[in-house]
Coordinates of C-alpha atoms in Angstrom, one line a residue:
X160 CA 0.0 0.0 0.0
X161 CA 1.4 3.4 -1.0
X162 CA 1.5 6.4 1.2
X163 CA -1.3 8.9 1.0
X164 CA -0.2 11.9 -1.0
X165 CA -0.6 15.6 -0.3
X166 CA -3.2 16.2 -3.0
X167 CA -5.4 13.4 -1.8
X168 CA -5.4 14.7 1.8
X169 CA -6.2 18.2 0.7
X170 CA -9.0 17.0 -1.4
X171 CA -10.5 15.0 1.4
X172 CA -10.2 17.9 3.9
X173 CA -11.9 20.3 1.4
X174 CA -14.7 17.8 0.7
X175 CA -15.2 17.4 4.5
X176 CA -15.8 21.2 4.7
X177 CA -12.4 22.7 5.7
X178 CA -11.5 25.7 3.6
X179 CA -9.4 28.8 3.0
X180 CA -9.1 31.1 5.9
X181 CA -10.5 28.7 8.5
X182 CA -9.2 28.5 12.1
X183 CA -9.4 24.8 13.0
X184 CA -8.7 22.9 16.2
X185 CA -7.5 19.5 15.1
X186 CA -7.2 16.2 16.9
X187 CA -6.2 13.3 14.8
X188 CA -5.1 9.7 14.7
X189 CA -2.6 9.4 11.9
X190 CA -2.8 5.6 12.2
X191 CA -6.5 5.6 11.3
X192 CA -5.9 7.8 8.2
X193 CA -3.6 5.2 6.6
X194 CA 0.0 5.3 5.6
X195 CA 0.8 9.0 5.9
X196 CA 3.9 10.8 7.1
X197 CA 3.0 13.3 9.8
X198 CA 4.8 16.1 8.0
X199 CA 2.7 15.5 4.9
X200 CA -0.5 15.5 7.0
X201 CA 0.4 18.8 8.6
X202 CA 1.3 20.3 5.2
X203 CA -2.2 19.2 4.0
X204 CA -3.9 21.0 6.9
X205 CA -1.9 24.2 6.4
X206 CA -2.4 24.3 2.6
X207 CA -6.1 23.6 3.0
X208 CA -6.6 26.6 5.3
X209 CA -4.1 28.7 3.3
X210 CA -2.0 31.6 4.4
X211 CA -4.9 33.3 6.1
X212 CA -6.0 30.3 8.1
X213 CA -4.8 28.9 11.5
X214 CA -4.2 25.3 12.7
X215 CA -4.5 24.7 16.4
X216 CA -3.9 21.5 18.4
X217 CA -3.7 20.3 22.0
X218 CA -0.1 20.0 23.2
X219 CA -0.9 18.7 26.7
X220 CA 1.9 17.3 28.9
X221 CA 1.6 14.7 31.7
X222 CA 2.0 15.9 35.3
X223 CA 3.3 13.8 38.1
X224 CA 0.7 12.4 40.6
X225 CA 3.1 12.5 43.5
X226 CA 3.7 14.8 46.4
X227 CA 6.6 16.5 44.6
X228 CA 7.1 16.3 40.9
X229 CA 10.3 14.9 39.4
X230 CA 12.6 18.0 39.2
X231 CA 14.1 16.5 36.0
X232 CA 10.8 16.8 34.2
X233 CA 10.3 20.5 33.4
X234 CA 7.7 21.9 31.1
X235 CA 9.4 23.9 28.3
X236 CA 8.7 25.1 24.8
X237 CA 10.0 21.9 23.3
X238 CA 8.5 19.4 25.8
X239 CA 7.0 16.4 24.1
X240 CA 3.2 16.3 24.1
X241 CA 1.2 13.1 24.9
X242 CA -1.6 14.3 22.6
X243 CA -0.2 12.6 19.5
X244 CA 2.0 13.0 16.4
X245 CA 0.3 16.1 15.1
X246 CA 1.1 18.5 17.9
X247 CA 4.6 17.2 18.1
X248 CA 5.1 17.8 14.4
X249 CA 3.7 21.3 14.8
X250 CA 6.1 22.1 17.6
X251 CA 9.0 21.5 15.3
X252 CA 7.7 23.8 12.6
X253 CA 9.0 27.3 12.1
X254 CA 6.5 29.9 13.2
X255 CA 4.6 27.5 15.6
X256 CA 3.6 29.2 18.8
X257 CA 3.0 27.2 22.0
X258 CA 1.1 28.6 25.0
X259 CA 2.8 28.5 28.4
X260 CA 0.2 26.6 30.5
X261 CA 2.5 23.8 32.1
X262 CA -0.1 21.0 31.7
X263 CA -2.8 22.1 29.2
X264 CA -0.7 24.0 26.6
X265 CA -1.9 24.5 23.0
X266 CA 0.1 25.0 19.8
X267 CA -0.9 27.0 16.8
X268 CA 0.5 27.9 13.3
X269 CA -0.9 30.7 11.3
X270 CA -1.1 34.5 11.1
X271 CA -3.1 34.7 14.4
X272 CA -1.0 32.0 16.2
X273 CA 0.6 34.5 18.7
X274 CA -2.8 36.1 19.5
X275 CA -4.4 32.7 20.0
X276 CA -1.7 31.6 22.5
X277 CA -1.2 34.9 24.2
X278 CA -1.8 35.0 27.9
X279 CA -2.4 31.3 28.3
X280 CA 0.0 30.4 31.1
X281 CA 0.2 29.1 34.7
X282 CA -2.4 31.5 36.0
X283 CA -4.9 30.8 33.2
X284 CA -7.8 28.4 33.0
X285 CA -6.7 25.3 31.0
X286 CA -9.0 25.7 28.0
X287 CA -9.0 29.5 27.5
X288 CA -7.6 29.4 23.9
X289 CA -10.8 27.8 22.8
X290 CA -12.6 31.1 23.7
X291 CA -10.5 32.9 21.0
X292 CA -11.3 30.1 18.5
X293 CA -15.0 30.7 19.2
X294 CA -14.5 34.5 18.6
X295 CA -13.0 33.6 15.2
X296 CA -15.9 31.3 14.4
X297 CA -13.5 28.5 14.2
X298 CA -14.0 24.8 13.6
X299 CA -13.4 21.7 15.8
X300 CA -12.2 18.8 13.8
X301 CA -11.7 15.1 14.8
X302 CA -9.9 12.8 12.3
X303 CA -9.9 9.1 13.1
X304 CA -10.5 9.5 16.8
X305 CA -14.3 10.0 16.9
X306 CA -14.7 7.1 19.4
X307 CA -11.2 6.6 20.8
X308 CA -10.8 10.2 21.9
X309 CA -14.4 11.5 21.7
X310 CA -15.9 14.9 21.7
X311 CA -14.6 18.5 21.3
X312 CA -12.6 20.7 23.6
X313 CA -15.4 23.2 23.6
X314 CA -17.1 20.8 26.1
X315 CA -14.1 21.2 28.5
X316 CA -14.5 25.0 28.2
X317 CA -18.2 24.7 28.9
X318 CA -17.5 22.6 32.0
X319 CA -15.4 25.4 33.4
X320 CA -17.8 28.1 32.5
X321 CA -20.6 26.2 34.3
X322 CA -18.3 25.6 37.3
X323 CA -18.1 21.8 37.1
X324 CA -14.3 21.8 37.7
X325 CA -15.1 22.6 41.4
X326 CA -16.4 19.1 41.7
X327 CA -12.9 17.6 41.3
X328 CA -11.4 16.3 44.6
X329 CA -7.9 17.6 45.3
X330 CA -6.8 18.7 41.8
X331 CA -3.5 19.9 43.3
X332 CA -2.3 16.3 43.7
X333 CA -0.9 16.6 40.2
X334 CA 2.1 18.8 39.6
X335 CA 4.9 19.7 37.2
X336 CA 7.9 22.0 37.1
X337 CA 8.1 24.9 34.8
X338 CA 10.2 28.1 34.3
X339 CA 8.6 31.4 35.2
X340 CA 9.1 34.7 33.3
X341 CA 12.3 35.3 35.3
X342 CA 13.8 32.0 34.3
X343 CA 13.3 30.5 37.8
X344 CA 12.1 27.0 38.2
X345 CA 8.7 26.8 39.9
X346 CA 6.3 23.9 40.8
X347 CA 2.9 24.2 39.2
X348 CA 0.0 22.7 41.1
X349 CA -3.4 23.2 39.3
X350 CA -6.2 24.8 41.3
X351 CA -8.6 22.8 39.1
X352 CA -8.3 20.1 36.5
X353 CA -10.3 18.8 33.6
X354 CA -13.0 16.2 34.0
X355 CA -13.3 12.9 32.1
X356 CA -13.8 13.4 28.4
X357 CA -14.9 9.9 27.5
X358 CA -18.5 11.0 28.0
X359 CA -18.2 13.6 25.3
X360 CA -19.5 11.3 22.6
X361 CA -22.9 11.7 24.2
X362 CA -23.0 15.3 22.8
X363 CA -22.8 14.1 19.2
X364 CA -26.5 13.4 18.9
X365 CA -27.3 16.9 20.0
X366 CA -24.9 18.4 17.5
X367 CA -26.7 16.3 14.8
X368 CA -30.2 17.4 16.1
X369 CA -29.1 21.0 15.8
X370 CA -27.9 20.4 12.3
X371 CA -24.3 21.4 12.6
X372 CA -22.2 18.1 12.8
X373 CA -20.5 17.4 9.4
X374 CA -18.8 14.1 8.6
X375 CA -16.7 12.4 5.9
X376 CA -13.4 10.6 5.5
X377 CA -9.8 11.8 5.5
X378 CA -7.9 8.9 4.0
X379 CA -9.4 5.9 5.7
X380 CA -10.3 7.8 8.8
X381 CA -14.0 8.6 9.6
X382 CA -13.9 12.3 10.6
X383 CA -16.3 14.9 11.9
X384 CA -16.3 18.6 12.6
X385 CA -18.5 21.2 14.3
X386 CA -18.5 25.0 14.4
X387 CA -17.0 25.9 17.7
X388 CA -19.5 28.6 18.7
X389 CA -22.6 26.4 18.1
X390 CA -21.0 23.4 19.7
X391 CA -20.1 25.3 22.9
X392 CA -23.6 26.8 23.1
X393 CA -25.3 23.4 23.0
X394 CA -22.8 21.7 25.3
X395 CA -23.0 24.5 27.9
X396 CA -26.8 24.5 27.9
X397 CA -26.8 20.7 28.5
X398 CA -24.3 20.9 31.3
X399 CA -26.2 23.7 33.0
X400 CA -29.4 21.6 32.9
X401 CA -27.7 18.3 33.8
X402 CA -24.3 18.7 35.7
X403 CA -23.7 15.0 35.7
X404 CA -24.2 14.6 32.0
X405 CA -20.4 14.4 31.6
X406 CA -20.1 11.3 33.8
X407 CA -18.8 8.6 31.4
X408 CA -20.6 5.6 33.0
X409 CA -17.5 3.4 33.1
X410 CA -17.5 1.8 36.6
X411 CA -13.7 1.6 36.4
X412 CA -13.1 5.3 35.4
X413 CA -11.0 6.9 38.2
X414 CA -12.0 10.4 37.4
X415 CA -15.8 9.8 37.4
X416 CA -15.8 7.4 40.4
X417 CA -13.0 8.7 42.7
X418 CA -12.4 12.3 41.9
X419 CA -15.9 14.0 41.9
X420 CA -17.5 15.4 45.0
X421 CA -20.9 14.6 43.5
X422 CA -19.9 10.9 43.1
X423 CA -18.5 10.2 46.5
X424 CA -20.9 7.3 46.9
X425 CA -19.0 5.5 44.1
X426 CA -15.7 5.4 45.9
X427 CA -16.3 2.1 47.9
X428 CA -17.6 0.4 44.7
X429 CA -14.5 1.5 42.7
X430 CA -12.1 0.4 45.4
X431 CA -13.8 -3.0 45.6
X432 CA -13.8 -3.5 41.8
X433 CA -10.1 -2.5 41.6
X434 CA -8.8 -3.9 44.8
X435 CA -6.8 -6.7 43.2
X436 CA -5.1 -4.3 40.7
X437 CA -4.3 -1.8 43.5
X438 CA -2.8 -4.5 45.7
X439 CA -0.7 -5.9 42.9
X440 CA 0.7 -2.4 42.2
X441 CA 1.5 -1.8 45.8
X442 CA 3.2 -5.2 46.1
X443 CA 5.2 -4.5 43.0
X444 CA 6.5 -1.3 44.5
X445 CA 7.3 -3.0 47.7
X446 CA 9.3 -5.7 45.9
X447 CA 11.3 -3.1 43.9
X448 CA 12.4 -1.5 47.2

């Protein structure tokens, strides 16, 4: 099987509804697309939106869930993101701008990249760049990860605007080092953290009912996009009516069963279901000592 070429990817993106001048937040599984080099995929995105468009992606980094983060792991401009090949390819491109939030950074390429990332640092809310995407009437695009990494980041912003992040128990347990504006190393402990996103596929049917979810294929990957402003409006309205809508329903989910104040009754059930795994992990640590 031959690699997907640039022209084919551009054609697929255009047919899907991505066009010249768009600002697009992209999350993608390159494996689902087919045999495609990540630099070719990014080229396709950039050429599709053209010189007046902007490509944005999540460039999140993993914190340490211990009392004091490993001082050797420091968030910096070139820190590797766990969010996939696309943001890491973007970080290596000339002109790419990364925001300075130590855990929930974003990366952008385009004429408005600096403005989109400006002001998003340790004191900011994690998903604030999405507010600027909404102002630009941008698009939220999923390529090949509609089920494996469901939903749109507008839903996380809606959670914060509704105040659901206050339901997370002890968000400061996670931490990561970063350099402040004076070049001094500081320990970042979030005052709040994102909730589980595996429930976000439940929003899809409401996007469809409101007539603004668009679908197609990029290579072999089933892909969908929504306009950010409309998606945020629908998601926020649902969460205001039903604050537990974003519970994923998986009885083994740590976030939904152990970290929410409104789900405290689930803690004993989660501990019983996962007791063997917990004991095995503790025993393994004891043996290594």
